[in-house]
Amino acid sequence: SQQGEEDPQALSIQEGENATMNCSYKTSINNLQWYRQNSGRGLVHLILIRSNEREKHSGRLRVTLDTSKKSSSLLITASRAADTASYFCATVSGGYQKVTFGTGTKLQVIP
Amino acid sequence: EAGVTQSPTHLIKTRGQQATLRCSPISGHTSVYWYQQALGLGLQFLLWYDEGEERNRGNFPPRFSGRQFPNYSSELNVNALELEDSALYLCASSSLNEQFFGPGTRLTVL
């Protein structure tokens, strides 16, 4: 089964609203990362949060990490139509820095 | 700085054939990762190469193999293609904890 399970699978919101995506994982991690993918192409790294961090911001992105619950959330504030994409969380764990991706959340921002 | 490049962009094969996908990492990156993304699914880790060695392998049959060359570019080979191998194959190279992805190769098996 996937190390990262994301919720919801799909999300549709109006432009200007906030979008929240959640990611749960099973094993201990070194860090957790969020990626964005447009139209089935390559992924773009958005943000990395280390296991000893609880919250991180980057522009309109806010990521939280709760290691006790093994979960993370990605908040996109004031969404734009250009934010329409699939968003994946990825956990990095172990000495070999194994990267495991979640199943992704498909976000649609309606103009 | 050039990003990760992959070739070909699209590849159409028939069942039973063999496919070779290529990846060039960002200059200075020694690690290359391969992922399979089947339609509507998340990324499945395939292989990780570092310094020319296979470091880790995902839960895929042996007909999925690869190698990394001295210039750190990499090949993914899929033998005896099956219909369910149709997917987007993504390659990434890494610096510290961040992976930089190529645009992918879309493999279609007919």
PDB file of C-alpha atoms in Angstrom:
ATOM      1  CA  SER A   1       0.000   0.000   0.000  1.00  0.00           C
ATOM      2  CA  GLN A   2       1.081   3.599  -0.483  1.00  0.00           C
ATOM      3  CA  GLN A   3       3.209   5.161   2.215  1.00  0.00           C
ATOM      4  CA  GLY A   4       1.391   8.418   1.570  1.00  0.00           C
ATOM      5  CA  GLU A   5      -2.360   8.487   1.293  1.00  0.00           C
ATOM      6  CA  GLU A   6      -3.836  11.777   0.281  1.00  0.00           C
ATOM      7  CA  ASP A   7      -7.189  13.214   1.003  1.00  0.00           C
ATOM      8  CA  PRO A   8      -9.247  14.303  -0.787  1.00  0.00           C
ATOM      9  CA  GLN A   9      -8.604  12.543  -4.069  1.00  0.00           C
ATOM     10  CA  ALA A  10     -10.073  15.506  -5.891  1.00  0.00           C
ATOM     11  CA  LEU A  11     -11.026  19.013  -4.897  1.00  0.00           C
ATOM     12  CA  SER A  12     -12.822  21.700  -6.829  1.00  0.00           C
ATOM     13  CA  ILE A  13     -12.956  25.274  -5.510  1.00  0.00           C
ATOM     14  CA  GLN A  14     -13.624  28.791  -6.709  1.00  0.00           C
ATOM     15  CA  GLU A  15     -10.763  31.154  -7.427  1.00  0.00           C
ATOM     16  CA  GLY A  16      -9.860  33.087  -4.298  1.00  0.00           C
ATOM     17  CA  GLU A  17     -10.819  30.300  -1.910  1.00  0.00           C
ATOM     18  CA  ASN A  18      -8.315  28.330   0.114  1.00  0.00           C
ATOM     19  CA  ALA A  19      -7.478  24.732  -0.740  1.00  0.00           C
ATOM     20  CA  THR A  20      -6.401  22.208   1.865  1.00  0.00           C
ATOM     21  CA  MET A  21      -4.956  18.818   1.071  1.00  0.00           C
ATOM     22  CA  ASN A  22      -3.971  16.192   3.594  1.00  0.00           C
ATOM     23  CA  CYS A  23      -1.408  13.431   3.532  1.00  0.00           C
ATOM     24  CA  SER A  24      -1.073  10.525   5.930  1.00  0.00           C
ATOM     25  CA  TYR A  25       1.824   8.122   6.089  1.00  0.00           C
ATOM     26  CA  LYS A  26       2.758   4.990   7.927  1.00  0.00           C
ATOM     27  CA  THR A  27       6.431   4.891   8.904  1.00  0.00           C
ATOM     28  CA  SER A  28       8.796   7.358  10.515  1.00  0.00           C
ATOM     29  CA  ILE A  29      10.249   9.901   8.133  1.00  0.00           C
ATOM     30  CA  ASN A  30      13.270  12.155   7.705  1.00  0.00           C
ATOM     31  CA  ASN A  31      11.254  14.770   5.918  1.00  0.00           C
ATOM     32  CA  LEU A  32       8.102  15.241   3.868  1.00  0.00           C
ATOM     33  CA  GLN A  33       7.834  17.088   0.614  1.00  0.00           C
ATOM     34  CA  TRP A  34       5.008  18.378  -1.541  1.00  0.00           C
ATOM     35  CA  TYR A  35       5.103  18.358  -5.313  1.00  0.00           C
ATOM     36  CA  ARG A  36       2.854  19.685  -8.028  1.00  0.00           C
ATOM     37  CA  GLN A  37       2.177  18.063 -11.378  1.00  0.00           C
ATOM     38  CA  ASN A  38       0.520  19.725 -14.320  1.00  0.00           C
ATOM     39  CA  SER A  39      -1.279  17.668 -16.954  1.00  0.00           C
ATOM     40  CA  GLY A  40       0.536  14.377 -16.395  1.00  0.00           C
ATOM     41  CA  ARG A  41       3.979  15.877 -16.916  1.00  0.00           C
ATOM     42  CA  GLY A  42       6.988  16.133 -14.629  1.00  0.00           C
ATOM     43  CA  LEU A  43       6.684  17.100 -11.006  1.00  0.00           C
ATOM     44  CA  VAL A  44       7.737  20.400  -9.525  1.00  0.00           C
ATOM     45  CA  HIS A  45       9.038  20.557  -5.969  1.00  0.00           C
ATOM     46  CA  LEU A  46       7.033  22.956  -3.826  1.00  0.00           C
ATOM     47  CA  ILE A  47       8.197  22.695  -0.259  1.00  0.00           C
ATOM     48  CA  LEU A  48      10.084  20.458   2.164  1.00  0.00           C
ATOM     49  CA  ILE A  49       9.375  20.137   5.864  1.00  0.00           C
ATOM     50  CA  ARG A  50      11.735  18.270   8.146  1.00  0.00           C
ATOM     51  CA  SER A  51      10.565  15.831  10.773  1.00  0.00           C
ATOM     52  CA  ASN A  52      11.494  18.256  13.562  1.00  0.00           C
ATOM     53  CA  GLU A  53       9.502  21.098  12.022  1.00  0.00           C
ATOM     54  CA  ARG A  54       5.797  21.676  12.553  1.00  0.00           C
ATOM     55  CA  GLU A  55       4.961  24.377  10.060  1.00  0.00           C
ATOM     56  CA  LYS A  56       6.521  25.983   7.026  1.00  0.00           C
ATOM     57  CA  HIS A  57       5.475  28.763   4.685  1.00  0.00           C
ATOM     58  CA  SER A  58       6.385  29.571   1.116  1.00  0.00           C
ATOM     59  CA  GLY A  59       4.429  32.333  -0.569  1.00  0.00           C
ATOM     60  CA  ARG A  60       0.785  31.260  -0.620  1.00  0.00           C
ATOM     61  CA  LEU A  61       1.690  27.771   0.570  1.00  0.00           C
ATOM     62  CA  ARG A  62       1.531  26.638   4.168  1.00  0.00           C
ATOM     63  CA  VAL A  63       2.552  23.146   5.183  1.00  0.00           C
ATOM     64  CA  THR A  64       2.049  21.562   8.565  1.00  0.00           C
ATOM     65  CA  LEU A  65       3.470  18.321   9.873  1.00  0.00           C
ATOM     66  CA  ASP A  66       2.225  16.291  12.821  1.00  0.00           C
ATOM     67  CA  THR A  67       4.595  13.387  13.342  1.00  0.00           C
ATOM     68  CA  SER A  68       2.527  12.013  16.210  1.00  0.00           C
ATOM     69  CA  LYS A  69      -0.410  11.577  13.846  1.00  0.00           C
ATOM     70  CA  LYS A  70       1.839  10.830  10.862  1.00  0.00           C
ATOM     71  CA  SER A  71       0.076  13.428   8.794  1.00  0.00           C
ATOM     72  CA  SER A  72       0.745  16.607   6.881  1.00  0.00           C
ATOM     73  CA  SER A  73      -1.406  19.222   5.251  1.00  0.00           C
ATOM     74  CA  LEU A  74      -0.832  21.613   2.391  1.00  0.00           C
ATOM     75  CA  LEU A  75      -2.821  24.826   2.372  1.00  0.00           C
ATOM     76  CA  ILE A  76      -2.937  27.023  -0.705  1.00  0.00           C
ATOM     77  CA  THR A  77      -4.386  30.403   0.141  1.00  0.00           C
ATOM     78  CA  ALA A  78      -6.195  32.718  -2.265  1.00  0.00           C
ATOM     79  CA  SER A  79      -6.180  30.075  -4.989  1.00  0.00           C
ATOM     80  CA  ARG A  80      -5.809  30.970  -8.639  1.00  0.00           C
ATOM     81  CA  ALA A  81      -6.894  29.150 -11.783  1.00  0.00           C
ATOM     82  CA  ALA A  82      -3.202  28.505 -12.465  1.00  0.00           C
ATOM     83  CA  ASP A  83      -3.044  26.421  -9.270  1.00  0.00           C
ATOM     84  CA  THR A  84      -5.105  23.745 -11.036  1.00  0.00           C
ATOM     85  CA  ALA A  85      -2.896  20.653 -10.914  1.00  0.00           C
ATOM     86  CA  SER A  86      -2.326  17.432  -9.041  1.00  0.00           C
ATOM     87  CA  TYR A  87      -0.512  17.712  -5.744  1.00  0.00           C
ATOM     88  CA  PHE A  88       1.548  14.889  -4.269  1.00  0.00           C
ATOM     89  CA  CYS A  89       3.143  14.422  -0.912  1.00  0.00           C
ATOM     90  CA  ALA A  90       6.361  12.444  -0.714  1.00  0.00           C
ATOM     91  CA  THR A  91       7.981  11.019   2.374  1.00  0.00           C
ATOM     92  CA  VAL A  92      11.719  10.570   2.679  1.00  0.00           C
ATOM     93  CA  SER A  93      12.770   7.927   5.143  1.00  0.00           C
ATOM     94  CA  GLY A  94      15.608   5.702   6.181  1.00  0.00           C
ATOM     95  CA  GLY A  95      19.326   5.881   5.781  1.00  0.00           C
ATOM     96  CA  TYR A  96      19.011   5.492   2.043  1.00  0.00           C
ATOM     97  CA  GLN A  97      16.630   8.459   1.877  1.00  0.00           C
ATOM     98  CA  LYS A  98      13.926   6.389   0.244  1.00  0.00           C
ATOM     99  CA  VAL A  99      11.290   8.584  -1.364  1.00  0.00           C
ATOM    100  CA  THR A 100       7.693   7.367  -1.454  1.00  0.00           C
ATOM    101  CA  PHE A 101       4.938   9.324  -3.125  1.00  0.00           C
ATOM    102  CA  GLY A 102       1.315   9.518  -2.132  1.00  0.00           C
ATOM    103  CA  THR A 103      -1.607   8.982  -4.440  1.00  0.00           C
ATOM    104  CA  GLY A 104      -2.153  12.684  -5.067  1.00  0.00           C
ATOM    105  CA  THR A 105      -4.947  15.201  -4.856  1.00  0.00           C
ATOM    106  CA  LYS A 106      -6.358  16.623  -8.039  1.00  0.00           C
ATOM    107  CA  LEU A 107      -7.149  20.303  -7.504  1.00  0.00           C
ATOM    108  CA  GLN A 108      -9.340  22.283  -9.846  1.00  0.00           C
ATOM    109  CA  VAL A 109      -9.648  26.019  -9.313  1.00  0.00           C
ATOM    110  CA  ILE A 110     -12.591  27.464 -11.159  1.00  0.00           C
ATOM    111  CA  PRO A 111     -12.136  31.045 -12.387  1.00  0.00           C
TER     112      PRO A 111
ATOM    113  CA  GLU B   1      21.222  25.395 -15.898  1.00  0.00           C
ATOM    114  CA  ALA B   2      19.582  22.612 -17.909  1.00  0.00           C
ATOM    115  CA  GLY B   3      17.033  20.526 -16.089  1.00  0.00           C
ATOM    116  CA  VAL B   4      16.496  16.801 -16.148  1.00  0.00           C
ATOM    117  CA  THR B   5      15.870  15.605 -19.674  1.00  0.00           C
ATOM    118  CA  GLN B   6      14.173  12.435 -20.812  1.00  0.00           C
ATOM    119  CA  SER B   7      13.813  10.767 -24.154  1.00  0.00           C
ATOM    120  CA  PRO B   8      11.778   9.873 -25.999  1.00  0.00           C
ATOM    121  CA  THR B   9       8.738  11.956 -25.124  1.00  0.00           C
ATOM    122  CA  HIS B  10       6.364   9.299 -26.350  1.00  0.00           C
ATOM    123  CA  LEU B  11       6.956   5.659 -27.104  1.00  0.00           C
ATOM    124  CA  ILE B  12       4.492   3.211 -28.558  1.00  0.00           C
ATOM    125  CA  LYS B  13       5.299  -0.489 -28.414  1.00  0.00           C
ATOM    126  CA  THR B  14       3.429  -3.727 -28.767  1.00  0.00           C
ATOM    127  CA  ARG B  15       3.055  -6.396 -26.147  1.00  0.00           C
ATOM    128  CA  GLY B  16       6.137  -8.562 -25.790  1.00  0.00           C
ATOM    129  CA  GLN B  17       8.550  -5.969 -27.138  1.00  0.00           C
ATOM    130  CA  GLN B  18      11.268  -4.228 -25.182  1.00  0.00           C
ATOM    131  CA  ALA B  19      11.410  -0.521 -24.353  1.00  0.00           C
ATOM    132  CA  THR B  20      14.392   1.650 -23.475  1.00  0.00           C
ATOM    133  CA  LEU B  21      13.903   4.998 -21.798  1.00  0.00           C
ATOM    134  CA  ARG B  22      16.695   7.494 -21.208  1.00  0.00           C
ATOM    135  CA  CYS B  23      17.330  10.159 -18.628  1.00  0.00           C
ATOM    136  CA  SER B  24      19.995  12.814 -18.222  1.00  0.00           C
ATOM    137  CA  PRO B  25      20.269  14.310 -14.744  1.00  0.00           C
ATOM    138  CA  ILE B  26      21.067  17.857 -13.848  1.00  0.00           C
ATOM    139  CA  SER B  27      24.778  18.513 -14.085  1.00  0.00           C
ATOM    140  CA  GLY B  28      26.448  17.629 -10.806  1.00  0.00           C
ATOM    141  CA  HIS B  29      23.694  15.292  -9.619  1.00  0.00           C
ATOM    142  CA  THR B  30      24.871  11.726  -9.127  1.00  0.00           C
ATOM    143  CA  SER B  31      21.549  10.140  -8.157  1.00  0.00           C
ATOM    144  CA  VAL B  32      18.832   9.187 -10.602  1.00  0.00           C
ATOM    145  CA  TYR B  33      15.413   7.888  -9.635  1.00  0.00           C
ATOM    146  CA  TRP B  34      12.830   6.230 -11.865  1.00  0.00           C
ATOM    147  CA  TYR B  35       9.096   6.254 -11.180  1.00  0.00           C
ATOM    148  CA  GLN B  36       6.079   4.796 -12.924  1.00  0.00           C
ATOM    149  CA  GLN B  37       2.839   6.709 -12.952  1.00  0.00           C
ATOM    150  CA  ALA B  38      -0.014   4.709 -14.385  1.00  0.00           C
ATOM    151  CA  LEU B  39      -3.103   6.612 -15.482  1.00  0.00           C
ATOM    152  CA  GLY B  40      -4.976   7.996 -12.522  1.00  0.00           C
ATOM    153  CA  LEU B  41      -2.512   6.590  -9.998  1.00  0.00           C
ATOM    154  CA  GLY B  42       0.236   8.005  -7.857  1.00  0.00           C
ATOM    155  CA  LEU B  43       3.914   7.590  -8.497  1.00  0.00           C
ATOM    156  CA  GLN B  44       5.368   4.178  -7.905  1.00  0.00           C
ATOM    157  CA  PHE B  45       9.064   4.052  -7.116  1.00  0.00           C
ATOM    158  CA  LEU B  46      10.957   1.864  -9.575  1.00  0.00           C
ATOM    159  CA  LEU B  47      14.709   2.256  -9.205  1.00  0.00           C
ATOM    160  CA  TRP B  48      17.351   4.429  -7.635  1.00  0.00           C
ATOM    161  CA  TYR B  49      20.876   4.718  -9.000  1.00  0.00           C
ATOM    162  CA  ASP B  50      23.708   6.554  -7.372  1.00  0.00           C
ATOM    163  CA  GLU B  51      27.317   6.730  -8.493  1.00  0.00           C
ATOM    164  CA  GLY B  52      26.668   4.022 -11.063  1.00  0.00           C
ATOM    165  CA  GLU B  53      25.211   1.536  -8.590  1.00  0.00           C
ATOM    166  CA  GLU B  54      21.637   0.384  -8.060  1.00  0.00           C
ATOM    167  CA  ARG B  55      20.852   1.487  -4.507  1.00  0.00           C
ATOM    168  CA  ASN B  56      17.223   0.547  -4.161  1.00  0.00           C
ATOM    169  CA  ARG B  57      14.457  -1.032  -6.117  1.00  0.00           C
ATOM    170  CA  GLY B  58      10.688  -0.825  -5.884  1.00  0.00           C
ATOM    171  CA  ASN B  59       8.222  -3.667  -6.018  1.00  0.00           C
ATOM    172  CA  PHE B  60       8.491  -4.373  -9.736  1.00  0.00           C
ATOM    173  CA  PRO B  61       9.321  -7.597 -11.588  1.00  0.00           C
ATOM    174  CA  PRO B  62      12.855  -8.235 -12.871  1.00  0.00           C
ATOM    175  CA  ARG B  63      11.852  -7.354 -16.420  1.00  0.00           C
ATOM    176  CA  PHE B  64      12.183  -3.754 -15.228  1.00  0.00           C
ATOM    177  CA  SER B  65      15.882  -3.017 -15.127  1.00  0.00           C
ATOM    178  CA  GLY B  66      18.249  -0.193 -15.738  1.00  0.00           C
ATOM    179  CA  ARG B  67      21.699   1.147 -15.450  1.00  0.00           C
ATOM    180  CA  GLN B  68      23.587   4.328 -14.800  1.00  0.00           C
ATOM    181  CA  PHE B  69      26.475   5.405 -16.951  1.00  0.00           C
ATOM    182  CA  PRO B  70      29.745   7.060 -15.895  1.00  0.00           C
ATOM    183  CA  ASN B  71      28.303  10.452 -16.878  1.00  0.00           C
ATOM    184  CA  TYR B  72      25.374   9.695 -14.487  1.00  0.00           C
ATOM    185  CA  SER B  73      22.790   9.464 -17.244  1.00  0.00           C
ATOM    186  CA  SER B  74      20.542   6.469 -16.927  1.00  0.00           C
ATOM    187  CA  GLU B  75      18.525   3.992 -18.924  1.00  0.00           C
ATOM    188  CA  LEU B  76      15.384   2.171 -17.902  1.00  0.00           C
ATOM    189  CA  ASN B  77      14.709  -1.042 -19.772  1.00  0.00           C
ATOM    190  CA  VAL B  78      11.394  -2.828 -19.730  1.00  0.00           C
ATOM    191  CA  ASN B  79      11.415  -6.280 -21.278  1.00  0.00           C
ATOM    192  CA  ALA B  80       8.486  -8.416 -22.403  1.00  0.00           C
ATOM    193  CA  LEU B  81       6.134  -5.455 -22.325  1.00  0.00           C
ATOM    194  CA  GLU B  82       2.652  -5.970 -20.977  1.00  0.00           C
ATOM    195  CA  LEU B  83      -0.406  -3.825 -21.543  1.00  0.00           C
ATOM    196  CA  GLU B  84      -0.350  -2.644 -17.942  1.00  0.00           C
ATOM    197  CA  ASP B  85       3.134  -1.208 -18.429  1.00  0.00           C
ATOM    198  CA  SER B  86       1.468   1.684 -20.239  1.00  0.00           C
ATOM    199  CA  ALA B  87       2.247   4.678 -18.073  1.00  0.00           C
ATOM    200  CA  LEU B  88       4.173   7.885 -17.693  1.00  0.00           C
ATOM    201  CA  TYR B  89       7.726   7.113 -16.627  1.00  0.00           C
ATOM    202  CA  LEU B  90       9.362   9.900 -14.708  1.00  0.00           C
ATOM    203  CA  CYS B  91      13.022  10.313 -13.972  1.00  0.00           C
ATOM    204  CA  ALA B  92      14.385  12.543 -11.244  1.00  0.00           C
ATOM    205  CA  SER B  93      17.841  13.556 -10.133  1.00  0.00           C
ATOM    206  CA  SER B  94      18.496  14.771  -6.650  1.00  0.00           C
ATOM    207  CA  SER B  95      20.426  17.326  -4.713  1.00  0.00           C
ATOM    208  CA  LEU B  96      20.364  16.851  -0.966  1.00  0.00           C
ATOM    209  CA  ASN B  97      16.712  16.077  -0.190  1.00  0.00           C
ATOM    210  CA  GLU B  98      15.033  17.602  -3.228  1.00  0.00           C
ATOM    211  CA  GLN B  99      14.271  15.717  -6.394  1.00  0.00           C
ATOM    212  CA  PHE B 100      14.121  17.478  -9.733  1.00  0.00           C
ATOM    213  CA  PHE B 101      11.899  15.769 -12.246  1.00  0.00           C
ATOM    214  CA  GLY B 102      12.120  15.436 -15.973  1.00  0.00           C
ATOM    215  CA  PRO B 103       9.067  15.831 -18.214  1.00  0.00           C
ATOM    216  CA  GLY B 104       8.564  12.090 -18.473  1.00  0.00           C
ATOM    217  CA  THR B 105       8.255   9.502 -21.201  1.00  0.00           C
ATOM    218  CA  ARG B 106       4.767   8.305 -21.991  1.00  0.00           C
ATOM    219  CA  LEU B 107       4.914   4.636 -22.874  1.00  0.00           C
ATOM    220  CA  THR B 108       1.934   3.075 -24.569  1.00  0.00           C
ATOM    221  CA  VAL B 109       1.805  -0.680 -25.002  1.00  0.00           C
ATOM    222  CA  LEU B 110      -0.659  -1.925 -27.596  1.00  0.00           C
TER     223      LEU B 110
END
